[in-house]
CSV table of C-alpha atoms and ligand atoms in Angstrom, one decimal:
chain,number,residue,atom,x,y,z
A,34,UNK,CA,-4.7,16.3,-39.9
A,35,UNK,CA,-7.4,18.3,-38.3
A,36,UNK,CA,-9.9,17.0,-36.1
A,37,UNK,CA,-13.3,18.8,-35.6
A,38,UNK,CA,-16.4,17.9,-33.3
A,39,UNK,CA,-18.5,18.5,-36.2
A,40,UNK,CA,-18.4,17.4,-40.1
A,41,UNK,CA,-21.5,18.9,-42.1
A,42,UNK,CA,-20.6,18.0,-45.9
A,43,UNK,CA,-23.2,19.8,-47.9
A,44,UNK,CA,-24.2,23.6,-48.2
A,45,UNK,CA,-27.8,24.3,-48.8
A,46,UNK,CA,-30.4,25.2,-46.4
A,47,UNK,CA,-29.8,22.1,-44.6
A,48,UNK,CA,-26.1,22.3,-44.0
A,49,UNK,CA,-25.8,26.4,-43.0
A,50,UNK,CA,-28.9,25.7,-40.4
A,51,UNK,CA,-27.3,22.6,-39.2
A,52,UNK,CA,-24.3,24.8,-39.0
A,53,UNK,CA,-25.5,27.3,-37.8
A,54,UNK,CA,-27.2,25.8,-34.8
A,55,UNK,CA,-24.0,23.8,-34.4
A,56,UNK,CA,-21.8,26.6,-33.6
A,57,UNK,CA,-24.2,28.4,-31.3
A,58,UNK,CA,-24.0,25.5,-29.4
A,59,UNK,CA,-20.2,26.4,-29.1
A,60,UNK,CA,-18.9,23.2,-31.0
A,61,UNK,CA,-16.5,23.2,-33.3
A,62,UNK,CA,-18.0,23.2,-37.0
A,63,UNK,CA,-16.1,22.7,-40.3
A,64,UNK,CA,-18.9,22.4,-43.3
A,65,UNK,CA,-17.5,20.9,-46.8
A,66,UNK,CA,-18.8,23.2,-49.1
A,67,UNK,CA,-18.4,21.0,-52.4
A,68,UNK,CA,-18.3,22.2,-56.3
A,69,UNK,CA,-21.5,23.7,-55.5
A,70,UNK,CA,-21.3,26.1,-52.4
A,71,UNK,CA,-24.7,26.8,-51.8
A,72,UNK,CA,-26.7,24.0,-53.2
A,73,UNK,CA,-29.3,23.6,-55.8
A,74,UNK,CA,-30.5,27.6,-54.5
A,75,UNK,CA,-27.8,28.8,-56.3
A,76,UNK,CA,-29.1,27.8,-59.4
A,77,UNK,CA,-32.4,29.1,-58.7
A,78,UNK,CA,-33.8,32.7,-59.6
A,79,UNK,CA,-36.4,34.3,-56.9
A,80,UNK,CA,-37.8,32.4,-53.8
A,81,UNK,CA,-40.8,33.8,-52.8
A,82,UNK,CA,-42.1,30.5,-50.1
A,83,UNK,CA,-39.1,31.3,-47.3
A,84,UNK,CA,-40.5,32.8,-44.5
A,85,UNK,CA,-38.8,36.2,-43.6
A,86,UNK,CA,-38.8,37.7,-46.9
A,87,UNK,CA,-42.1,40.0,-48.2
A,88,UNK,CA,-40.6,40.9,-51.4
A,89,UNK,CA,-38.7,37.0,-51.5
A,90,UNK,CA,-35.1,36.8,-52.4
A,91,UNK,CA,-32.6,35.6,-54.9
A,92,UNK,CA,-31.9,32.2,-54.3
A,93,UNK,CA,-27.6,33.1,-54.0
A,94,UNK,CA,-28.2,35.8,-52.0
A,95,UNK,CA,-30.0,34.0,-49.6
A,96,UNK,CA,-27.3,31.1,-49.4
A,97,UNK,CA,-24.9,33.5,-49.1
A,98,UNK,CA,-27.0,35.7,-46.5
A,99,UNK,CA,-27.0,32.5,-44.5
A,100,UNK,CA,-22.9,31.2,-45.0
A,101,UNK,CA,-21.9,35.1,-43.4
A,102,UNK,CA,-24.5,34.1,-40.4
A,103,UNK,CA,-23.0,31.0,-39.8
A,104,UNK,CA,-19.5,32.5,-39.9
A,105,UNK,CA,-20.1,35.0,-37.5
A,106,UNK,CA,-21.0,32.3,-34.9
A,107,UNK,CA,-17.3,30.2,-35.6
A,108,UNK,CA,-18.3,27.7,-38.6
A,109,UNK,CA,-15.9,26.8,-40.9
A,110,UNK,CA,-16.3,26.6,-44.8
A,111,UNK,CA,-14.0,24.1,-46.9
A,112,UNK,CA,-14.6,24.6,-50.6
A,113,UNK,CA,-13.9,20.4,-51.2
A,114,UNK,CA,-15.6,17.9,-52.1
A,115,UNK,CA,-15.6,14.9,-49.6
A,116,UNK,CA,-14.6,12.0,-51.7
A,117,UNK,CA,-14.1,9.3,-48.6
A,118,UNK,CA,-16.2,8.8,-45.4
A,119,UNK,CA,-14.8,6.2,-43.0
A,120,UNK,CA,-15.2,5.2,-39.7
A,121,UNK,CA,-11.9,5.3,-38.1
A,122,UNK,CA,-12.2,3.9,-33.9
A,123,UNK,CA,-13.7,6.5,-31.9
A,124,UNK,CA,-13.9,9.4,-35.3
A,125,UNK,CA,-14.6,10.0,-39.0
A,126,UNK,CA,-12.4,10.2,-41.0
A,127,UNK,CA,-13.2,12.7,-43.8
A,128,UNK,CA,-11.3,12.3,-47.0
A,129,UNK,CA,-11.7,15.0,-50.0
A,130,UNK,CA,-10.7,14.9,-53.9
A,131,UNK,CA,-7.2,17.0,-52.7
A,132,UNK,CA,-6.4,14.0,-50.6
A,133,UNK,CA,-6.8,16.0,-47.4
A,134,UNK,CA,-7.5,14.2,-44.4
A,135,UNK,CA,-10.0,15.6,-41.9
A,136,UNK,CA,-11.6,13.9,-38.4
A,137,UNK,CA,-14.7,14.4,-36.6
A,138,UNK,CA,-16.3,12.9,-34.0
A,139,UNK,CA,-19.9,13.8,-35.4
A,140,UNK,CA,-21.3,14.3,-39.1
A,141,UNK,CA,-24.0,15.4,-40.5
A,142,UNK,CA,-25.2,14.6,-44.0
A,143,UNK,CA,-26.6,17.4,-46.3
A,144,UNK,CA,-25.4,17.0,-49.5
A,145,UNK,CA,-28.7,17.4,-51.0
A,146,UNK,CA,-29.9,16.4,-54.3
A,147,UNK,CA,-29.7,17.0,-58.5
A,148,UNK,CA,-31.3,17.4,-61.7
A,149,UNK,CA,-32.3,14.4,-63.1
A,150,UNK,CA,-32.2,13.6,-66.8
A,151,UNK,CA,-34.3,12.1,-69.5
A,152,UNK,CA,-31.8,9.5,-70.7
A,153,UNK,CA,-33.2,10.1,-74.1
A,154,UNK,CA,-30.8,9.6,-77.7
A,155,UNK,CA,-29.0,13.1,-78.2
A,156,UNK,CA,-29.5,14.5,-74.6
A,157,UNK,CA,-26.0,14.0,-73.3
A,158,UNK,CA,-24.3,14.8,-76.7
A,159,UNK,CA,-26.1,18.2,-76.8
A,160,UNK,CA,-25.9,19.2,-73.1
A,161,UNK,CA,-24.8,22.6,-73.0
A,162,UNK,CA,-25.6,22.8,-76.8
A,163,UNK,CA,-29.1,23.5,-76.7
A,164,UNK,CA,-30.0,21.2,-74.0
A,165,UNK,CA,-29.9,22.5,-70.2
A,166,UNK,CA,-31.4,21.8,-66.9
A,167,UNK,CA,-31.0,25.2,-65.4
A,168,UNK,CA,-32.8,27.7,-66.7
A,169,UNK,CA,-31.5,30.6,-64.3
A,170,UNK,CA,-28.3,29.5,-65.8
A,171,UNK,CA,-28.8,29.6,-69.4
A,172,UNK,CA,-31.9,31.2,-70.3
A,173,UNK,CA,-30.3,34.3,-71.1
A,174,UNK,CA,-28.7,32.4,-73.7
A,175,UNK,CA,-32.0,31.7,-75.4
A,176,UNK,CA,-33.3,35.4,-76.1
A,177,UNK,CA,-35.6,35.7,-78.5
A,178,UNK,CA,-35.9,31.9,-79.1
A,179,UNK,CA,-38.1,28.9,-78.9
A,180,UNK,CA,-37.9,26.4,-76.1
A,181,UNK,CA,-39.1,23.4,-74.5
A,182,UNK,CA,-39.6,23.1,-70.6
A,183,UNK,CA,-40.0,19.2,-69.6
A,184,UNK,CA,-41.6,18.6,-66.7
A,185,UNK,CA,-45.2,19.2,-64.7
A,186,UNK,CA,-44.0,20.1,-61.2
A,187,UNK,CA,-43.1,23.4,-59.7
A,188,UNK,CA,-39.7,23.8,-61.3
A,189,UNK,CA,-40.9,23.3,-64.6
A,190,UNK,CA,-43.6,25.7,-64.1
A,191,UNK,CA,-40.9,28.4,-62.4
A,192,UNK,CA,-38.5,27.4,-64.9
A,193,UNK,CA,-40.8,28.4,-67.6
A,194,UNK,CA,-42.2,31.4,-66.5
A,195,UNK,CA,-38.8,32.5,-65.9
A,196,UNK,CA,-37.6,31.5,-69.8
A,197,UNK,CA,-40.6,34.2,-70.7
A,198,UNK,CA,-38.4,36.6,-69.8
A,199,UNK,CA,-35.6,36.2,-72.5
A,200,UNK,CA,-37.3,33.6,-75.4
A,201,UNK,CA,-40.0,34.6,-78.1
A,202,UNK,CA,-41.8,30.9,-76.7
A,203,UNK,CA,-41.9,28.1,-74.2
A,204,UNK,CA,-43.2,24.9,-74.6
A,205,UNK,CA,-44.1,22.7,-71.5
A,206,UNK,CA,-43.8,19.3,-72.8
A,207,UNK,CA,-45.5,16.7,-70.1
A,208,UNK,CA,-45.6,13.0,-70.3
A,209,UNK,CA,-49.5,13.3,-68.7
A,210,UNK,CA,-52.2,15.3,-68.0
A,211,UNK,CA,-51.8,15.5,-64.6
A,212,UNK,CA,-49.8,18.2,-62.7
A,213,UNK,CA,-47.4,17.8,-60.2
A,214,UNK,CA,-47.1,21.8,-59.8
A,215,UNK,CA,-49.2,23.7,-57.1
A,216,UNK,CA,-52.2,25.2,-58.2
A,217,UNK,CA,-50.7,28.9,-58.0
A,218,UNK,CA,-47.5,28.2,-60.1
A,219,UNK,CA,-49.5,25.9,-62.6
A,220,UNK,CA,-52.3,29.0,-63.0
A,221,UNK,CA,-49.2,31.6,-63.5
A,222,UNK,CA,-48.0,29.0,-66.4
A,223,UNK,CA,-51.7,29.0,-67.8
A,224,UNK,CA,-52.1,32.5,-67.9
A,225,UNK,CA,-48.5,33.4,-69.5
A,226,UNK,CA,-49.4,33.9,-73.5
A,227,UNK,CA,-45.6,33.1,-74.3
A,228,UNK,CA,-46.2,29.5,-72.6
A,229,UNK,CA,-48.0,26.4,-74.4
A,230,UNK,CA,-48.6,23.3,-73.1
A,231,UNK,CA,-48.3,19.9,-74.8
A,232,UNK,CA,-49.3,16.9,-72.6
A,233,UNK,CA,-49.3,13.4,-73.0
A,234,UNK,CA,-45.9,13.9,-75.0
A,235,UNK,CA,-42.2,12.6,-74.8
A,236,UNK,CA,-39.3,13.6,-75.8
A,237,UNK,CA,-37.7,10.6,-78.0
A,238,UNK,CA,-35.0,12.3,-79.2
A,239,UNK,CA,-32.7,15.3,-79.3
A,240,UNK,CA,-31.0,16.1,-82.9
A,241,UNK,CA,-28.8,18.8,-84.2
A,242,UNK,CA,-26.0,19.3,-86.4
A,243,UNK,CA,-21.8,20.3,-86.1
A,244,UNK,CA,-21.6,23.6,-87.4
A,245,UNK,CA,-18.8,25.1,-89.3
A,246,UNK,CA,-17.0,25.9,-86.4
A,247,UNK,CA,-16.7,22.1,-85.1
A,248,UNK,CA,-19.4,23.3,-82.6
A,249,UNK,CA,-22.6,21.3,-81.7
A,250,UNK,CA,-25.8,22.7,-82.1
A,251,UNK,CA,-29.2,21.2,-81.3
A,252,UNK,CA,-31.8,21.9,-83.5
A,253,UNK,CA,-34.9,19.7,-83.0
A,254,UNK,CA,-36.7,17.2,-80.9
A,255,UNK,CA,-38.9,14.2,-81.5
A,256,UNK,CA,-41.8,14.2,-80.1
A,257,UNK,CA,-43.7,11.4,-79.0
A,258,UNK,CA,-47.7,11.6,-78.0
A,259,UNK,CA,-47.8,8.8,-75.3
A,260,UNK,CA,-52.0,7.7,-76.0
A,261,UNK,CA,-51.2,6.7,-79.7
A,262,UNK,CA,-47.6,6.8,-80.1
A,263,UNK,CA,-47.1,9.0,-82.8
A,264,UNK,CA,-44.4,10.9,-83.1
A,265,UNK,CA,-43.5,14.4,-84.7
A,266,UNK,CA,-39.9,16.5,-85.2
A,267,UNK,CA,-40.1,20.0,-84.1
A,268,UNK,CA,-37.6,22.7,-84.6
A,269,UNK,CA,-36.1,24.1,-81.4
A,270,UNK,CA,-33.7,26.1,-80.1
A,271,UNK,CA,-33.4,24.9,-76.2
A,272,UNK,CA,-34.5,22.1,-74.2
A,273,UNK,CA,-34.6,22.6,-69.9
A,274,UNK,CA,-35.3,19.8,-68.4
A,275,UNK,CA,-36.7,19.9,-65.2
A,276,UNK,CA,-37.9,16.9,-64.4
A,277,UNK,CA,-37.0,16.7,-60.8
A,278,UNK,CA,-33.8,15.8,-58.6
A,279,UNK,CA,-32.0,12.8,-56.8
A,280,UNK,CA,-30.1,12.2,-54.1
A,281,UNK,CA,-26.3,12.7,-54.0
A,282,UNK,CA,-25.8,10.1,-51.4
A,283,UNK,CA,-23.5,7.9,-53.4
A,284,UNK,CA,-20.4,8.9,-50.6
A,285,UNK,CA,-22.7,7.0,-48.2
A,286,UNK,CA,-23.5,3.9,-50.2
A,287,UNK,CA,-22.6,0.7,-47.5
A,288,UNK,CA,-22.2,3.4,-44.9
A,289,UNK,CA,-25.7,4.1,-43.9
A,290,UNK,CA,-29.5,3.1,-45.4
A,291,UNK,CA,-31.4,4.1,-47.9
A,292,UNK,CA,-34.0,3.8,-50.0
A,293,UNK,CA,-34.2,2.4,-53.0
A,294,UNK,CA,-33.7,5.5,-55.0
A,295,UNK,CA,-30.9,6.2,-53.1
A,296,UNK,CA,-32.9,8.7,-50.0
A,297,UNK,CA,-30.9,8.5,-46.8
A,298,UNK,CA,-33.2,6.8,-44.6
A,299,UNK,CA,-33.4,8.4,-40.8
A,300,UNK,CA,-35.3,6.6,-38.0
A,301,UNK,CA,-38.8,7.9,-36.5
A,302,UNK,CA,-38.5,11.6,-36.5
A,303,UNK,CA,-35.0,12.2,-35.8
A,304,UNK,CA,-32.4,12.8,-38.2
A,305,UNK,CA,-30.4,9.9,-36.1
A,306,UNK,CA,-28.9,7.4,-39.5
A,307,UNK,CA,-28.4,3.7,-38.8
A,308,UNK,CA,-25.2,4.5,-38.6
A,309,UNK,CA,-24.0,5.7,-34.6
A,310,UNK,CA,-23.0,9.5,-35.0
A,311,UNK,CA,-23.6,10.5,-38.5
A,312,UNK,CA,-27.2,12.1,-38.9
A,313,UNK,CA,-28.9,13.2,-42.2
A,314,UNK,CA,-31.2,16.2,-43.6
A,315,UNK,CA,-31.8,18.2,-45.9
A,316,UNK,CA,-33.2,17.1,-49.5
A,317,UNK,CA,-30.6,14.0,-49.3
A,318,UNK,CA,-33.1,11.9,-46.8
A,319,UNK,CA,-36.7,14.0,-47.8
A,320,UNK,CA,-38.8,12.5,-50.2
A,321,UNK,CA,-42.3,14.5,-49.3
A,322,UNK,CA,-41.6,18.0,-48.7
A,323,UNK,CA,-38.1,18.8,-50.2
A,324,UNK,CA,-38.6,22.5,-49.5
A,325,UNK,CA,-36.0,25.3,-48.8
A,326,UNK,CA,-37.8,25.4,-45.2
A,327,UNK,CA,-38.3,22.1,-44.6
A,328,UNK,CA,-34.1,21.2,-45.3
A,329,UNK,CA,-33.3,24.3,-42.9
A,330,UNK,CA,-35.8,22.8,-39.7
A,331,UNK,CA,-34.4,19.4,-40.5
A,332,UNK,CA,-30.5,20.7,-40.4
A,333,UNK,CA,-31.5,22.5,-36.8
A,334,UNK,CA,-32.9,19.1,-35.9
A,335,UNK,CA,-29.6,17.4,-37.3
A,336,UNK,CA,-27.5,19.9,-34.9
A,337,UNK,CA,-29.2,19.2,-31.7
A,338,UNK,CA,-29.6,15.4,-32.3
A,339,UNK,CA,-25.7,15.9,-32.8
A,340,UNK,CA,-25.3,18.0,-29.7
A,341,UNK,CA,-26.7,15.9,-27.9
A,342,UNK,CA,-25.4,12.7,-29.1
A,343,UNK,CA,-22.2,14.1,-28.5
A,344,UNK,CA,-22.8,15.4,-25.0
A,345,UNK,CA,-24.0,11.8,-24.4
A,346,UNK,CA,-21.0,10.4,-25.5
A,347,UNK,CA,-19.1,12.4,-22.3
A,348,UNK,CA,-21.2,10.7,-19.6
B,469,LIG,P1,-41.4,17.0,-58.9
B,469,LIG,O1,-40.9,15.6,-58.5
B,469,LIG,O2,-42.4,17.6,-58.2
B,469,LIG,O3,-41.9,16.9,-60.5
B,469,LIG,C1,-41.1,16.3,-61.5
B,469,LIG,C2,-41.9,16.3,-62.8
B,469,LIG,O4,-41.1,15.7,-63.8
B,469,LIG,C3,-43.2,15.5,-62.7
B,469,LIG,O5,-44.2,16.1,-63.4
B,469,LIG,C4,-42.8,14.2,-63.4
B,469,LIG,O6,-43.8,13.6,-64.1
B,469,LIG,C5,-41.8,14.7,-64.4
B,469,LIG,N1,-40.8,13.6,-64.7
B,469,LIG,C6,-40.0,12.9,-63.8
B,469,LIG,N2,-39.3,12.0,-64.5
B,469,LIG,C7,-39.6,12.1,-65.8
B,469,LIG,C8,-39.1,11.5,-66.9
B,469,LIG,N3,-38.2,10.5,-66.9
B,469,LIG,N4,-39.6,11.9,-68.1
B,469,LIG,C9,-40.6,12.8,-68.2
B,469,LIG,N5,-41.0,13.5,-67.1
B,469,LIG,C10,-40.6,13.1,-65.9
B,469,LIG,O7,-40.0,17.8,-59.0
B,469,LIG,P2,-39.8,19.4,-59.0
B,469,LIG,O8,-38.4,19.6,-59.2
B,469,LIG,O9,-40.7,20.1,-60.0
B,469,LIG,O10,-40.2,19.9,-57.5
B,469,LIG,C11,-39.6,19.3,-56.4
B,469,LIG,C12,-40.1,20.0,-55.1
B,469,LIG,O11,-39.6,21.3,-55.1
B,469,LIG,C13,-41.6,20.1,-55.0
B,469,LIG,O12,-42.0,19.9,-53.7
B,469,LIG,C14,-41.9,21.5,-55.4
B,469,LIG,O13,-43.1,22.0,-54.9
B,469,LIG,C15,-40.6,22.3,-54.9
B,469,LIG,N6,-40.4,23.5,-55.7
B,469,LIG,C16,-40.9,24.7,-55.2
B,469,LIG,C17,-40.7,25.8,-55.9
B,469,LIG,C18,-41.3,27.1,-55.4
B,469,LIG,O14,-42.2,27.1,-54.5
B,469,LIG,N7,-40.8,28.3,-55.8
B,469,LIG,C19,-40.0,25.9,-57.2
B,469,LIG,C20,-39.5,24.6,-57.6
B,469,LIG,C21,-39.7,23.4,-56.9
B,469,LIG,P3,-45.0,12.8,-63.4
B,469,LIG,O15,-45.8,13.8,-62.7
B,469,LIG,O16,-45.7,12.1,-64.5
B,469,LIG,O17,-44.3,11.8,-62.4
C-alpha cells in the first residue's frame, strides 16, 4: 500500500493545476487519471478562451502540455479509476476498479463532469449508431451528411460549427428561443450557410433500422414543435447532443455535500468540503462559470487550501 500526502482523482484543468501547485510546494502528489486522462478537453477540438495562447490550442494538446508540466515538478499519474473513497483514522484510503489500495492524508476532488442525455425513445439504442455526443469524436464519420446539433449553449454552437467541416448540413434543434450560447459563438452559428436553426422543437424520438449486416443504423428523428405540439419525422443521418454536462461526483455521495444535482458543495470561497481534508474544484463543484480557466484557478486554490491544511495539521 502506498501512502501519498496528496490524492487528486480527476485530470482536467482542475486536477493538473491542483497538481501542479501541489508538487511545487514539494508534497508528494499522486493524481488518478481515470478512463478519461485529460477530461472533457480531450474531447474537445480548438480552445481559443485560455489565456496564453494567440492562435488557441487543441484541447489534447493542451491537457497533455499541462500533465508533462506537472511531471517535471514530481506528480504522479495513475491511469485508474478510483472506485472507493473512505476515511480510514488519520488517512484516505483510495480504492480503484484493480482493487489497489492507496492512502493519503489529503484529497482533492476534480473529477469533473459529463454529457448529459436527452432520455428520449431510441437514443440509447442508437448511441454510437447515428447518435453521438461528441462531435470532435465522430463528426468525421458524418462527411457529406445531414445532422442534428441539440442544444443552445456554447457547445452546441462549437459543436456545430465544427460538424460544417465534414457534413453537407447541420441542424440546431432548440427546445426555445432563447440562447444559452455567447453572443460571439451564437453569431458565428448564424452566419454559417451549412447551419439552420429550428427552435421551439424536441426531439421525441430516435428511429432506425438493422441493416443486413445485424448492424444498427439510425435514420430519422421525431420532431416535436413545443408551442402547438405537433410533431414531424425527419430523415437524418447523425444526432450530437450537446445539451450540457453533470457532475461525476457519485464516488462522493454520503461522503461530502452537494447539491441537488449532484455539484459538490464548498464553503464561502474556499474549496474547503464539509468533509475535514478533502477539497473540491474544478467543474465537479461549479455551477456558474464552468470554464477551462475558471477549473485551473480553482485546482491552485484546492492546492494551497490543502497545503495549508496539511501544514496545520503539524502544529
Ligand atoms: P449549457 O448549460 O450552457 O447549455 C445547455 C443547453 O442544452 C441549453 O440551451 C439547454 O436548454 C439545453 N438543454 C439542457 N437539457 C436539455 C434537455 N433535456 N433537452 C433539450 N435541451 C436541453 O451547457 P454547454 O455545454 O453548452 O456549456 C457549458 C459551459 O461551457 C458554458 O459556460 C459555456 O460558455 C462553456 N463553453 C465554452 C466554450 C468556448 O468558449 N469555446 C465551448 C463550449 C462550452 P435551455 O437553455 O432551455 O435550458
Amino acid at each position: 500500500m502506498s501512502h501519498h500526502k496528496v490524492a487528486i482523482i480527476g485530470s482536467g484543468p482542475a486536477g493538473f493545476t491542483a497538481a501542479l501547485y501541489a508538487s511545487r510546494a514539494n508534497l508528494d502528489v499522486t493524481m488518478f487519471e481515470g478512463h478519461q486522462p485529460g477530461g472533457q478537453l480531450t474531447i474537445t477540438t480548438e480552445v481559443e478562451n485560455y489565456p496564453g495562447f494567440e492562435h488557441g490550442i487543441q484541447g489534447p494538446e493542451l491537457m497533455d502540455v499541462m500533465r508533462k508540466q506537472v511531471h517535471r515538478f514530481g506528480a504522479k499519474s495513475v491511469y485508474e479509476t478510483v472506485t472507493a473513497l473512505k476515511q480510514a483514522n488519520h488517512h484516505f484510503l483510495l480504492t480503484t476498479e484493480r482493487g489497489t489500495e492507496y492512502h493519503a492524508d489529503a484529497v482533492i476532488l476534480a473529477m469533473g463532469a459529463s454529457a448529459k442525455l436527452l432520455g428520449t425513445k431510441g437514443e440509447s439504442e442508437y448511441m454510437g449508431y447515428g447518435v453521438s455526443a461528441c462531435a470532435t469524436c465522430d463528426g468525421f464519420f458524418f462527411r457529406n451528411q445531414d445532422v442534428i446539433v441539440v442544444g443552445g449553449g456554447d457547445t452546441a454552437m462549437e459543436e456545430a460549427n465544427y460538424l460544417t467541416r465534414f457534413c453537407k448540413s447541420v441542424m440546431i434543434v432548440h427546445r426555445r428561443e432563447e440562447f444559452r450560447a455567447s453572443k460571439i459563438m451564437l453569431d458565428r452559428a448564424r452566419k454559417n450557410e451549412k447551419i439552420s436553426f429550428a427552435l421551439n422543437t424536441t426531439i421525441d424520438e430516435f428511429k432506425g433500422e438493422t441493416l443486413e449486416t445485424g448492424m444498427k443504423k439510425m435514420t430519422s428523428v421525431v420532431l416535436r414543435d413545443t408551442r402547438d405540439n405537433t410533431s414531424r419525422e425527419i430523415p437524418i443521418d447523425g444526432v450530437f447532443v450537446a445539451i450540457g454536462h453533470q457532475p461525476n461526483s457519485s464516488l462522493v455521495k454520503g461522503l461530502v455535500e452537494m447539491d441537488e444535482s449532484g455539484y459538490v458543495l464548498t464553503q464561502g470561497k474556499s474549496t474547503y468540503t464539509n468533509a475535514d481534508g478533502i477539497f473540491a474544484c474544478g467543474d465537479l463543484q461549479d455551477t456558474v462559470y464552468r470554464q477551462a480557466v475558471t477549473a485551473a484557478g480553482s485546482g491552485c486554490m484546492a492546492a494551497i487550501d490543502a497545503e495549508r491544511w496539511l501544514e496545520g495539521k503539524k502544529g
